[in-house]
PDB file of C-alpha atoms in Angstrom:
ATOM      1  CA  MET A 298      -1.973  34.641  10.883  1.00 43.00           C
ATOM      2  CA  PRO A 299      -0.642  32.923   7.745  1.00 51.00           C
ATOM      3  CA  ASN A 300      -3.110  31.673   5.151  1.00 53.00           C
ATOM      4  CA  SER A 301      -2.782  29.154   2.334  1.00 54.00           C
ATOM      5  CA  SER A 302      -2.035  31.858  -0.237  1.00 53.00           C
ATOM      6  CA  SER A 303       1.018  33.003   1.738  1.00 73.00           C
ATOM      7  CA  ILE A 304       2.442  29.511   2.334  1.00 82.00           C
ATOM      8  CA  SER A 305       5.050  28.498  -0.218  1.00 85.00           C
ATOM      9  CA  GLU A 306       6.387  25.455   1.628  1.00 89.00           C
ATOM     10  CA  PHE A 307       5.717  23.103   4.509  1.00 93.00           C
ATOM     11  CA  LEU A 308       8.159  21.864   7.136  1.00 91.00           C
ATOM     12  CA  LEU A 309       8.104  18.089   7.619  1.00 90.00           C
ATOM     13  CA  LEU A 310       8.971  16.267  10.819  1.00 85.00           C
ATOM     14  CA  ALA A 311      12.722  15.843  11.302  1.00 82.00           C
ATOM     15  CA  LEU A 312      13.633  12.185  11.782  1.00 80.00           C
ATOM     16  CA  ALA A 313      16.569  13.067  14.047  1.00 78.00           C
ATOM     17  CA  ASP A 314      18.109  16.055  15.809  1.00 79.00           C
ATOM     18  CA  THR A 315      21.818  15.398  15.264  1.00 84.00           C
ATOM     19  CA  ARG A 316      23.666  15.224  11.942  1.00 86.00           C
ATOM     20  CA  GLN A 317      25.033  11.757  12.687  1.00 88.00           C
ATOM     21  CA  LEU A 318      21.555  10.344  13.328  1.00 89.00           C
ATOM     22  CA  GLN A 319      20.210  12.041  10.206  1.00 88.00           C
ATOM     23  CA  LEU A 320      22.849  10.322   8.090  1.00 91.00           C
ATOM     24  CA  LEU A 321      22.127   7.031   9.846  1.00 92.00           C
ATOM     25  CA  HIS A 322      18.438   7.432   9.020  1.00 89.00           C
ATOM     26  CA  PHE A 323      19.336   8.207   5.398  1.00 93.00           C
ATOM     27  CA  TRP A 324      21.312   4.983   4.977  1.00 95.00           C
ATOM     28  CA  LEU A 325      18.648   2.976   6.792  1.00 93.00           C
ATOM     29  CA  LEU A 326      15.869   4.378   4.601  1.00 93.00           C
ATOM     30  CA  LEU A 327      17.997   3.865   1.502  1.00 95.00           C
ATOM     31  CA  GLY A 328      18.491   0.196   2.399  1.00 95.00           C
ATOM     32  CA  ILE A 329      14.748  -0.263   2.981  1.00 94.00           C
ATOM     33  CA  TYR A 330      13.916   1.524  -0.277  1.00 95.00           C
ATOM     34  CA  LEU A 331      16.355  -0.563  -2.317  1.00 96.00           C
ATOM     35  CA  ALA A 332      14.957  -3.752  -0.729  1.00 94.00           C
ATOM     36  CA  ALA A 333      11.425  -2.714  -1.737  1.00 94.00           C
ATOM     37  CA  LEU A 334      12.568  -1.845  -5.271  1.00 95.00           C
ATOM     38  CA  LEU A 335      14.407  -5.135  -5.628  1.00 92.00           C
ATOM     39  CA  GLY A 336      11.618  -7.306  -4.215  1.00 91.00           C
ATOM     40  CA  ASN A 337       8.760  -5.722  -6.130  1.00 93.00           C
ATOM     41  CA  GLY A 338      10.888  -5.351  -9.263  1.00 92.00           C
ATOM     42  CA  LEU A 339      11.755  -9.072  -9.240  1.00 89.00           C
ATOM     43  CA  ILE A 340       8.117 -10.060  -8.670  1.00 91.00           C
ATOM     44  CA  SER A 341       6.948  -7.788 -11.522  1.00 91.00           C
ATOM     45  CA  THR A 342       9.613  -9.025 -13.922  1.00 90.00           C
ATOM     46  CA  ALA A 343       9.053 -12.685 -13.044  1.00 88.00           C
ATOM     47  CA  VAL A 344       5.291 -12.428 -13.603  1.00 90.00           C
ATOM     48  CA  ALA A 345       5.701 -10.453 -16.829  1.00 89.00           C
ATOM     49  CA  CYS A 346       8.352 -12.748 -18.318  1.00 87.00           C
ATOM     50  CA  ASP A 347       7.134 -16.215 -17.287  1.00 85.00           C
ATOM     51  CA  HIS A 348       4.188 -17.349 -19.419  1.00 87.00           C
ATOM     52  CA  ARG A 349       3.183 -19.875 -16.726  1.00 87.00           C
ATOM     53  CA  LEU A 350       2.319 -16.935 -14.470  1.00 88.00           C
ATOM     54  CA  HIS A 351       0.003 -15.293 -16.985  1.00 90.00           C
ATOM     55  CA  THR A 352      -3.080 -16.095 -14.912  1.00 91.00           C
ATOM     56  CA  PRO A 353      -5.579 -13.797 -13.127  1.00 92.00           C
ATOM     57  CA  MET A 354      -3.973 -14.288  -9.696  1.00 90.00           C
ATOM     58  CA  TYR A 355      -0.517 -13.292 -10.919  1.00 91.00           C
ATOM     59  CA  PHE A 356      -1.897 -10.494 -13.080  1.00 94.00           C
ATOM     60  CA  PHE A 357      -3.317  -8.933  -9.915  1.00 94.00           C
ATOM     61  CA  LEU A 358      -0.038  -9.652  -8.097  1.00 92.00           C
ATOM     62  CA  LEU A 359       1.825  -7.752 -10.828  1.00 94.00           C
ATOM     63  CA  ASN A 360      -0.479  -4.775 -10.283  1.00 96.00           C
ATOM     64  CA  LEU A 361       0.065  -5.024  -6.515  1.00 94.00           C
ATOM     65  CA  ALA A 362       3.850  -4.972  -6.959  1.00 94.00           C
ATOM     66  CA  LEU A 363       3.606  -1.885  -9.202  1.00 95.00           C
ATOM     67  CA  LEU A 364       1.402  -0.123  -6.650  1.00 95.00           C
ATOM     68  CA  ASP A 365       3.828  -1.006  -3.842  1.00 94.00           C
ATOM     69  CA  LEU A 366       6.684   0.444  -5.880  1.00 95.00           C
ATOM     70  CA  GLY A 367       4.716   3.633  -6.396  1.00 95.00           C
ATOM     71  CA  CYS A 368       3.611   3.928  -2.754  1.00 94.00           C
ATOM     72  CA  ILE A 369       7.073   3.672  -1.262  1.00 94.00           C
ATOM     73  CA  SER A 370       8.540   5.912  -3.997  1.00 95.00           C
ATOM     74  CA  THR A 371       6.066   8.639  -3.047  1.00 95.00           C
ATOM     75  CA  THR A 372       7.207   9.013   0.575  1.00 93.00           C
ATOM     76  CA  LEU A 373      10.737   7.673   1.149  1.00 93.00           C
ATOM     77  CA  PRO A 374      12.814   9.591  -1.458  1.00 94.00           C
ATOM     78  CA  LYS A 375      11.776  12.969  -0.025  1.00 93.00           C
ATOM     79  CA  ALA A 376      12.444  11.769   3.532  1.00 92.00           C
ATOM     80  CA  MET A 377      15.873  10.499   2.440  1.00 93.00           C
ATOM     81  CA  SER A 378      16.779  13.747   0.662  1.00 92.00           C
ATOM     82  CA  ASN A 379      15.715  15.817   3.673  1.00 90.00           C
ATOM     83  CA  ALA A 380      17.842  13.657   5.975  1.00 89.00           C
ATOM     84  CA  LEU A 381      20.818  13.826   3.610  1.00 89.00           C
ATOM     85  CA  TRP A 382      20.673  17.580   2.983  1.00 90.00           C
ATOM     86  CA  HIS A 383      19.719  18.511   6.551  1.00 86.00           C
ATOM     87  CA  THR A 384      16.424  20.177   5.674  1.00 88.00           C
ATOM     88  CA  ARG A 385      12.734  19.744   6.479  1.00 89.00           C
ATOM     89  CA  ALA A 386      11.189  21.724   3.642  1.00 92.00           C
ATOM     90  CA  ILE A 387       8.787  20.525   0.977  1.00 93.00           C
ATOM     91  CA  SER A 388       7.201  23.003  -1.434  1.00 93.00           C
ATOM     92  CA  TYR A 389       3.455  23.667  -1.405  1.00 93.00           C
ATOM     93  CA  ALA A 390       3.107  22.095  -4.874  1.00 93.00           C
ATOM     94  CA  GLY A 391       5.397  19.233  -3.858  1.00 94.00           C
ATOM     95  CA  CYS A 392       3.245  18.517  -0.806  1.00 95.00           C
ATOM     96  CA  ALA A 393       0.065  18.519  -2.919  1.00 94.00           C
ATOM     97  CA  THR A 394       1.708  16.195  -5.459  1.00 96.00           C
ATOM     98  CA  GLN A 395       2.974  13.840  -2.770  1.00 96.00           C
ATOM     99  CA  LEU A 396      -0.435  13.678  -1.093  1.00 95.00           C
ATOM    100  CA  PHE A 397      -2.195  13.080  -4.418  1.00 96.00           C
ATOM    101  CA  PHE A 398       0.038  10.183  -5.480  1.00 96.00           C
ATOM    102  CA  PHE A 399       0.050   8.634  -2.023  1.00 95.00           C
ATOM    103  CA  LEU A 400      -3.762   8.656  -1.822  1.00 94.00           C
ATOM    104  CA  PHE A 401      -4.044   7.446  -5.419  1.00 96.00           C
ATOM    105  CA  LEU A 402      -1.702   4.473  -5.002  1.00 95.00           C
ATOM    106  CA  PHE A 403      -2.830   3.678  -1.465  1.00 92.00           C
ATOM    107  CA  GLY A 404      -6.516   3.669  -2.396  1.00 93.00           C
ATOM    108  CA  ALA A 405      -5.869   1.631  -5.539  1.00 96.00           C
ATOM    109  CA  GLU A 406      -3.889  -0.942  -3.550  1.00 94.00           C
ATOM    110  CA  TYR A 407      -6.654  -1.469  -1.010  1.00 93.00           C
ATOM    111  CA  THR A 408      -9.253  -1.817  -3.779  1.00 95.00           C
ATOM    112  CA  LEU A 409      -6.971  -4.258  -5.593  1.00 95.00           C
ATOM    113  CA  LEU A 410      -6.593  -6.381  -2.445  1.00 93.00           C
ATOM    114  CA  THR A 411     -10.402  -6.535  -2.323  1.00 94.00           C
ATOM    115  CA  VAL A 412     -10.478  -7.676  -5.966  1.00 95.00           C
ATOM    116  CA  MET A 413      -7.827 -10.301  -5.183  1.00 93.00           C
ATOM    117  CA  SER A 414     -10.030 -11.711  -2.422  1.00 93.00           C
ATOM    118  CA  TYR A 415     -12.777 -12.128  -5.042  1.00 94.00           C
ATOM    119  CA  ASP A 416     -10.274 -13.923  -7.284  1.00 93.00           C
ATOM    120  CA  ARG A 417      -9.475 -16.376  -4.471  1.00 91.00           C
ATOM    121  CA  TYR A 418     -13.196 -16.817  -3.725  1.00 92.00           C
ATOM    122  CA  VAL A 419     -13.985 -17.748  -7.333  1.00 93.00           C
ATOM    123  CA  ALA A 420     -10.930 -20.041  -7.574  1.00 89.00           C
ATOM    124  CA  ILE A 421     -11.906 -22.010  -4.441  1.00 89.00           C
ATOM    125  CA  CYS A 422     -15.701 -21.809  -4.360  1.00 89.00           C
ATOM    126  CA  LYS A 423     -16.565 -21.669  -8.074  1.00 89.00           C
ATOM    127  CA  PRO A 424     -13.632 -23.368  -9.856  1.00 86.00           C
ATOM    128  CA  LEU A 425     -15.736 -24.488 -12.835  1.00 88.00           C
ATOM    129  CA  HIS A 426     -16.698 -20.877 -13.573  1.00 88.00           C
ATOM    130  CA  TYR A 427     -13.217 -19.415 -12.974  1.00 89.00           C
ATOM    131  CA  GLY A 428     -12.362 -18.960 -16.657  1.00 86.00           C
ATOM    132  CA  THR A 429     -15.722 -17.314 -17.340  1.00 88.00           C
ATOM    133  CA  LEU A 430     -15.875 -14.987 -14.331  1.00 91.00           C
ATOM    134  CA  LEU A 431     -12.196 -14.038 -14.476  1.00 92.00           C
ATOM    135  CA  GLY A 432     -11.350 -13.911 -18.153  1.00 90.00           C
ATOM    136  CA  SER A 433      -8.718 -11.529 -19.462  1.00 91.00           C
ATOM    137  CA  ARG A 434     -11.247  -8.766 -20.152  1.00 93.00           C
ATOM    138  CA  ALA A 435     -12.838  -9.110 -16.704  1.00 94.00           C
ATOM    139  CA  CYS A 436      -9.424  -9.010 -15.006  1.00 95.00           C
ATOM    140  CA  ALA A 437      -8.375  -5.916 -16.956  1.00 95.00           C
ATOM    141  CA  THR A 438     -11.693  -4.228 -16.088  1.00 96.00           C
ATOM    142  CA  MET A 439     -11.326  -4.999 -12.364  1.00 96.00           C
ATOM    143  CA  ALA A 440      -7.712  -3.811 -12.297  1.00 96.00           C
ATOM    144  CA  ALA A 441      -8.694  -0.618 -14.135  1.00 97.00           C
ATOM    145  CA  ALA A 442     -11.535  -0.118 -11.639  1.00 96.00           C
ATOM    146  CA  ALA A 443      -9.065  -0.444  -8.748  1.00 96.00           C
ATOM    147  CA  TRP A 444      -6.699   2.129 -10.272  1.00 97.00           C
ATOM    148  CA  GLY A 445      -9.639   4.384 -11.178  1.00 96.00           C
ATOM    149  CA  THR A 446     -11.067   4.211  -7.652  1.00 95.00           C
ATOM    150  CA  GLY A 447      -7.697   5.255  -6.247  1.00 95.00           C
ATOM    151  CA  LEU A 448      -7.502   8.121  -8.754  1.00 96.00           C
ATOM    152  CA  LEU A 449     -10.972   9.425  -7.855  1.00 94.00           C
ATOM    153  CA  HIS A 450     -10.204   9.075  -4.141  1.00 92.00           C
ATOM    154  CA  ALA A 451      -6.994  11.077  -4.560  1.00 95.00           C
ATOM    155  CA  LEU A 452      -8.547  13.802  -6.711  1.00 95.00           C
ATOM    156  CA  LEU A 453     -11.415  14.457  -4.296  1.00 92.00           C
ATOM    157  CA  HIS A 454      -9.255  14.563  -1.160  1.00 92.00           C
ATOM    158  CA  THR A 455      -6.360  16.538  -2.647  1.00 94.00           C
ATOM    159  CA  ALA A 456      -8.623  19.153  -4.251  1.00 92.00           C
ATOM    160  CA  THR A 457     -10.563  19.588  -0.991  1.00 90.00           C
ATOM    161  CA  ILE A 458      -7.538  19.649   1.318  1.00 90.00           C
ATOM    162  CA  PHE A 459      -5.628  22.228  -0.706  1.00 89.00           C
ATOM    163  CA  SER A 460      -8.663  24.463  -1.109  1.00 88.00           C
ATOM    164  CA  LEU A 461      -8.863  24.921   2.665  1.00 85.00           C
ATOM    165  CA  PRO A 462      -7.523  28.149   4.180  1.00 85.00           C
ATOM    166  CA  LEU A 463      -4.553  27.387   6.437  1.00 84.00           C
ATOM    167  CA  CYS A 464      -4.201  29.554   9.543  1.00 83.00           C
ATOM    168  CA  GLN A 465      -2.067  27.435  11.888  1.00 81.00           C
ATOM    169  CA  GLY A 466       1.391  27.786  10.322  1.00 84.00           C
ATOM    170  CA  ASN A 467       3.173  25.374   7.995  1.00 89.00           C
ATOM    171  CA  VAL A 468       4.738  22.752  10.314  1.00 90.00           C
ATOM    172  CA  LEU A 469       3.619  19.140   9.712  1.00 89.00           C
ATOM    173  CA  ASP A 470       4.302  16.626  12.483  1.00 85.00           C
ATOM    174  CA  GLN A 471       4.925  13.818   9.992  1.00 87.00           C
ATOM    175  CA  PHE A 472       7.730  12.800   7.615  1.00 90.00           C
ATOM    176  CA  PHE A 473       5.416  13.120   4.583  1.00 92.00           C
ATOM    177  CA  CYS A 474       2.287  15.098   3.696  1.00 92.00           C
ATOM    178  CA  GLU A 475      -0.634  13.329   5.352  1.00 89.00           C
ATOM    179  CA  ILE A 476      -4.283  14.427   5.583  1.00 88.00           C
ATOM    180  CA  PRO A 477      -4.692  14.574   9.405  1.00 84.00           C
ATOM    181  CA  HIS A 478      -1.581  16.724   9.844  1.00 86.00           C
ATOM    182  CA  ILE A 479      -2.566  19.153   7.068  1.00 89.00           C
ATOM    183  CA  LEU A 480      -6.056  19.434   8.561  1.00 86.00           C
ATOM    184  CA  LYS A 481      -4.496  20.535  11.853  1.00 85.00           C
ATOM    185  CA  LEU A 482      -3.236  23.631  10.033  1.00 88.00           C
ATOM    186  CA  SER A 483      -6.653  24.599   8.627  1.00 83.00           C
ATOM    187  CA  CYS A 484      -8.715  27.488   9.949  1.00 80.00           C
ATOM    188  CA  SER A 485     -11.408  26.758  12.520  1.00 63.00           C
ATOM    189  CA  GLY A 486     -14.457  25.089  10.943  1.00 64.00           C
ATOM    190  CA  ALA A 487     -12.941  25.037   7.448  1.00 60.00           C
ATOM    191  CA  TYR A 488     -12.310  21.298   7.459  1.00 65.00           C
ATOM    192  CA  LEU A 489     -15.977  20.205   7.607  1.00 71.00           C
ATOM    193  CA  LYS A 490     -16.113  19.508   3.850  1.00 71.00           C
ATOM    194  CA  GLU A 491     -13.014  17.291   4.053  1.00 74.00           C
ATOM    195  CA  PHE A 492     -14.442  15.662   7.183  1.00 77.00           C
ATOM    196  CA  GLY A 493     -17.432  14.516   5.119  1.00 79.00           C
ATOM    197  CA  LEU A 494     -15.091  12.983   2.537  1.00 83.00           C
ATOM    198  CA  ILE A 495     -13.158  11.222   5.305  1.00 82.00           C
ATOM    199  CA  ILE A 496     -16.391   9.693   6.654  1.00 85.00           C
ATOM    200  CA  PHE A 497     -17.238   8.485   3.133  1.00 85.00           C
ATOM    201  CA  SER A 498     -13.732   7.001   2.775  1.00 86.00           C
ATOM    202  CA  ILE A 499     -14.051   5.223   6.124  1.00 85.00           C
ATOM    203  CA  LEU A 500     -17.401   3.724   5.091  1.00 89.00           C
ATOM    204  CA  THR A 501     -15.880   2.586   1.787  1.00 89.00           C
ATOM    205  CA  PHE A 502     -12.913   1.106   3.674  1.00 89.00           C
ATOM    206  CA  PHE A 503     -15.213  -0.897   5.930  1.00 91.00           C
ATOM    207  CA  GLY A 504     -17.342  -1.940   2.958  1.00 92.00           C
ATOM    208  CA  CYS A 505     -14.264  -3.463   1.308  1.00 92.00           C
ATOM    209  CA  PHE A 506     -13.236  -4.980   4.635  1.00 92.00           C
ATOM    210  CA  VAL A 507     -16.622  -6.679   5.029  1.00 94.00           C
ATOM    211  CA  PHE A 508     -16.401  -7.990   1.450  1.00 95.00           C
ATOM    212  CA  ILE A 509     -12.962  -9.496   2.167  1.00 93.00           C
ATOM    213  CA  VAL A 510     -14.151 -11.086   5.426  1.00 93.00           C
ATOM    214  CA  VAL A 511     -17.284 -12.572   3.813  1.00 94.00           C
ATOM    215  CA  SER A 512     -15.190 -13.898   0.906  1.00 93.00           C
ATOM    216  CA  TYR A 513     -12.795 -15.667   3.253  1.00 91.00           C
ATOM    217  CA  VAL A 514     -15.601 -17.078   5.381  1.00 92.00           C
ATOM    218  CA  GLN A 515     -16.996 -18.670   2.214  1.00 92.00           C
ATOM    219  CA  ILE A 516     -13.510 -19.839   1.203  1.00 90.00           C
ATOM    220  CA  PHE A 517     -12.814 -21.503   4.560  1.00 88.00           C
ATOM    221  CA  ARG A 518     -16.209 -23.198   4.545  1.00 89.00           C
ATOM    222  CA  ALA A 519     -15.550 -24.550   1.038  1.00 87.00           C
ATOM    223  CA  VAL A 520     -12.029 -25.715   1.936  1.00 85.00           C
ATOM    224  CA  LEU A 521     -13.168 -27.525   5.083  1.00 83.00           C
ATOM    225  CA  ARG A 522     -15.667 -29.470   2.972  1.00 83.00           C
ATOM    226  CA  LEU A 523     -12.893 -30.871   0.745  1.00 77.00           C
ATOM    227  CA  PRO A 524     -12.508 -34.640   1.288  1.00 78.00           C
ATOM    228  CA  SER A 525      -8.703 -34.855   1.340  1.00 74.00           C
ATOM    229  CA  GLU A 526      -6.229 -33.129   3.644  1.00 76.00           C
ATOM    230  CA  GLN A 527      -3.886 -32.618   0.692  1.00 72.00           C
ATOM    231  CA  GLY A 528      -6.622 -30.722  -1.158  1.00 70.00           C
ATOM    232  CA  GLN A 529      -7.304 -28.611   1.902  1.00 74.00           C
ATOM    233  CA  HIS A 530      -3.613 -27.814   2.328  1.00 78.00           C
ATOM    234  CA  ARG A 531      -3.254 -26.847  -1.338  1.00 75.00           C
ATOM    235  CA  ALA A 532      -6.338 -24.606  -1.185  1.00 73.00           C
ATOM    236  CA  PHE A 533      -5.198 -22.931   2.023  1.00 76.00           C
ATOM    237  CA  SER A 534      -1.695 -22.341   0.629  1.00 75.00           C
ATOM    238  CA  THR A 535      -3.089 -20.414  -2.354  1.00 74.00           C
ATOM    239  CA  CYS A 536      -4.943 -18.063   0.013  1.00 81.00           C
ATOM    240  CA  LEU A 537      -2.469 -17.738   2.862  1.00 82.00           C
ATOM    241  CA  SER A 538      -0.157 -15.242   1.144  1.00 81.00           C
ATOM    242  CA  HIS A 539      -3.003 -12.944   0.148  1.00 83.00           C
ATOM    243  CA  LEU A 540      -4.556 -13.211   3.601  1.00 86.00           C
ATOM    244  CA  ALA A 541      -1.214 -12.302   5.226  1.00 84.00           C
ATOM    245  CA  VAL A 542      -0.787  -9.260   2.939  1.00 86.00           C
ATOM    246  CA  VAL A 543      -4.370  -8.105   3.585  1.00 88.00           C
ATOM    247  CA  SER A 544      -3.937  -8.554   7.359  1.00 87.00           C
ATOM    248  CA  LEU A 545      -0.696  -6.552   7.365  1.00 83.00           C
ATOM    249  CA  PHE A 546      -2.221  -3.760   5.277  1.00 84.00           C
ATOM    250  CA  ILE A 547      -5.509  -3.473   7.180  1.00 85.00           C
ATOM    251  CA  SER A 548      -4.074  -3.828  10.691  1.00 84.00           C
ATOM    252  CA  THR A 549      -1.475  -1.086  10.185  1.00 79.00           C
ATOM    253  CA  CYS A 550      -4.027   1.248   8.529  1.00 81.00           C
ATOM    254  CA  MET A 551      -6.615   0.726  11.236  1.00 79.00           C
ATOM    255  CA  PHE A 552      -4.114   1.403  13.990  1.00 78.00           C
ATOM    256  CA  ALA A 553      -2.851   4.500  12.167  1.00 74.00           C
ATOM    257  CA  TYR A 554      -6.226   6.141  11.631  1.00 74.00           C
ATOM    258  CA  LEU A 555      -8.462   4.658  14.341  1.00 73.00           C
ATOM    259  CA  LYS A 556      -6.177   4.803  17.370  1.00 71.00           C
ATOM    260  CA  PRO A 557      -7.559   6.871  20.287  1.00 71.00           C
ATOM    261  CA  PRO A 558      -6.383  10.519  20.321  1.00 67.00           C
ATOM    262  CA  SER A 559      -5.344  10.033  23.962  1.00 68.00           C
ATOM    263  CA  ILE A 560      -2.412   7.807  22.939  1.00 70.00           C
ATOM    264  CA  SER A 561      -1.338   9.980  20.027  1.00 69.00           C
ATOM    265  CA  SER A 562       2.131  11.540  20.052  1.00 72.00           C
ATOM    266  CA  PRO A 563       4.575  12.693  17.349  1.00 72.00           C
ATOM    267  CA  PHE A 564       6.841   9.677  17.950  1.00 75.00           C
ATOM    268  CA  LEU A 565       3.962   7.166  17.890  1.00 80.00           C
ATOM    269  CA  ASP A 566       2.463   8.811  14.788  1.00 78.00           C
ATOM    270  CA  LEU A 567       5.856   8.508  13.087  1.00 81.00           C
ATOM    271  CA  VAL A 568       6.257   4.830  14.005  1.00 82.00           C
ATOM    272  CA  VAL A 569       2.717   3.994  12.861  1.00 82.00           C
ATOM    273  CA  ALA A 570       3.200   5.913   9.594  1.00 84.00           C
ATOM    274  CA  VAL A 571       6.349   3.898   8.890  1.00 85.00           C
ATOM    275  CA  LEU A 572       4.406   0.697   9.626  1.00 83.00           C
ATOM    276  CA  TYR A 573       1.686   1.344   7.075  1.00 85.00           C
ATOM    277  CA  THR A 574       3.687   3.176   4.384  1.00 88.00           C
ATOM    278  CA  VAL A 575       7.029   1.337   4.441  1.00 89.00           C
ATOM    279  CA  VAL A 576       6.514  -2.159   5.879  1.00 87.00           C
ATOM    280  CA  PRO A 577       3.842  -3.500   3.439  1.00 88.00           C
ATOM    281  CA  PRO A 578       5.759  -2.625   0.223  1.00 91.00           C
ATOM    282  CA  VAL A 579       8.881  -4.287   1.658  1.00 91.00           C
ATOM    283  CA  MET A 580       7.156  -7.340   3.109  1.00 88.00           C
ATOM    284  CA  ASN A 581       4.607  -8.106   0.367  1.00 87.00           C
ATOM    285  CA  PRO A 582       7.176  -9.578  -2.079  1.00 87.00           C
ATOM    286  CA  VAL A 583       8.660 -11.655   0.762  1.00 86.00           C
ATOM    287  CA  ILE A 584       5.228 -12.952   1.813  1.00 84.00           C
ATOM    288  CA  TYR A 585       4.261 -13.897  -1.735  1.00 82.00           C
ATOM    289  CA  SER A 586       7.580 -15.559  -2.562  1.00 78.00           C
ATOM    290  CA  MET A 587       7.995 -17.512   0.693  1.00 71.00           C
ATOM    291  CA  ARG A 588       5.159 -20.021   0.224  1.00 68.00           C
ATOM    292  CA  ASN A 589       4.517 -19.785  -3.514  1.00 76.00           C
ATOM    293  CA  GLN A 590       6.432 -22.451  -5.426  1.00 79.00           C
ATOM    294  CA  GLU A 591       5.530 -21.010  -8.848  1.00 82.00           C
ATOM    295  CA  ILE A 592       6.939 -17.607  -7.877  1.00 84.00           C
ATOM    296  CA  LYS A 593      10.075 -19.283  -6.485  1.00 81.00           C
ATOM    297  CA  GLN A 594      10.608 -21.227  -9.711  1.00 84.00           C
ATOM    298  CA  ALA A 595      10.042 -18.130 -11.838  1.00 81.00           C
ATOM    299  CA  LEU A 596      12.517 -16.126  -9.716  1.00 80.00           C
ATOM    300  CA  ARG A 597      15.132 -18.908  -9.952  1.00 82.00           C
ATOM    301  CA  LYS A 598      14.679 -18.994 -13.719  1.00 82.00           C
ATOM    302  CA  LEU A 599      14.927 -15.212 -13.944  1.00 76.00           C
ATOM    303  CA  LEU A 600      18.005 -14.963 -11.712  1.00 76.00           C
ATOM    304  CA  GLY A 601      19.645 -17.878 -13.553  1.00 75.00           C
ATOM    305  CA  HIS A 602      19.050 -16.131 -16.865  1.00 69.00           C
ATOM    306  CA  ILE A 603      20.553 -12.890 -15.494  1.00 70.00           C
ATOM    307  CA  LEU A 604      23.628 -14.731 -14.182  1.00 68.00           C
ATOM    308  CA  LEU A 605      24.155 -16.470 -17.530  1.00 66.00           C
ATOM    309  CA  GLN A 606      24.047 -13.140 -19.340  1.00 67.00           C
ATOM    310  CA  HIS A 607      26.837 -11.779 -17.124  1.00 62.00           C
ATOM    311  CA  GLN A 608      29.183 -14.744 -17.482  1.00 59.00           C
TER     312      GLN A 608
END
């Protein structure tokens, strides 16, 4: 039986069996990746360059765009290279690195979305205290806490996972290194330590989820008490984008990790993994730019400036 000391590489799930389909998947993934890079890159640049967007909400949006760029860059490039070069291999160190950065960025993004719900709560429910509660130092501290939480989450899980003895081969039924599929390779009973960490992560996930729900209950109650419909519409519009992003992120994650084992299959696991690793980084810039007039104006100004430079 192989153990972790004898494993030098893992074999990831092949996206297709034939060479033609592999190349098709490569070009499809490349298009998705470039769309995510373009969307999040434009959002980041617009927020950084436009002084009108130097507010707490857009500061957190800038961090979200950077995390989305990191998340999708952790998984898709390796999948694209494997499809292009007709291979399934990822080195042991490469798998550990990929898992670490994915958990780091993924955990930081979820924590940041929780912080952003607090930002919307203060803006709607305590507008007179907004500048005090969300000053520049407070925003930087909360963003650093989100990144730090993701880092701690990644360190604990990665160190535990890759200290487990592996006795069930080196084949992962996923297109990137993911905790459940690595655990399937561990020796009998060896995963109990990681199982405890997973329970803690689930409790933390639901704690953040409850905080977001309570924040939005308070927000909706405050908005419905506004005297004018125009004020209600304006308040709802500032929250709708964040609520859509949170809903997309949480729904895909919950389905990925809480679906019944009876409906699990390699194809379904692959589809669900694509939903929660690829779709949010691509869709988040679209969601935030569709209804946000300030972002639209900043993007028009940025694109106009770029076009002028090339004339």
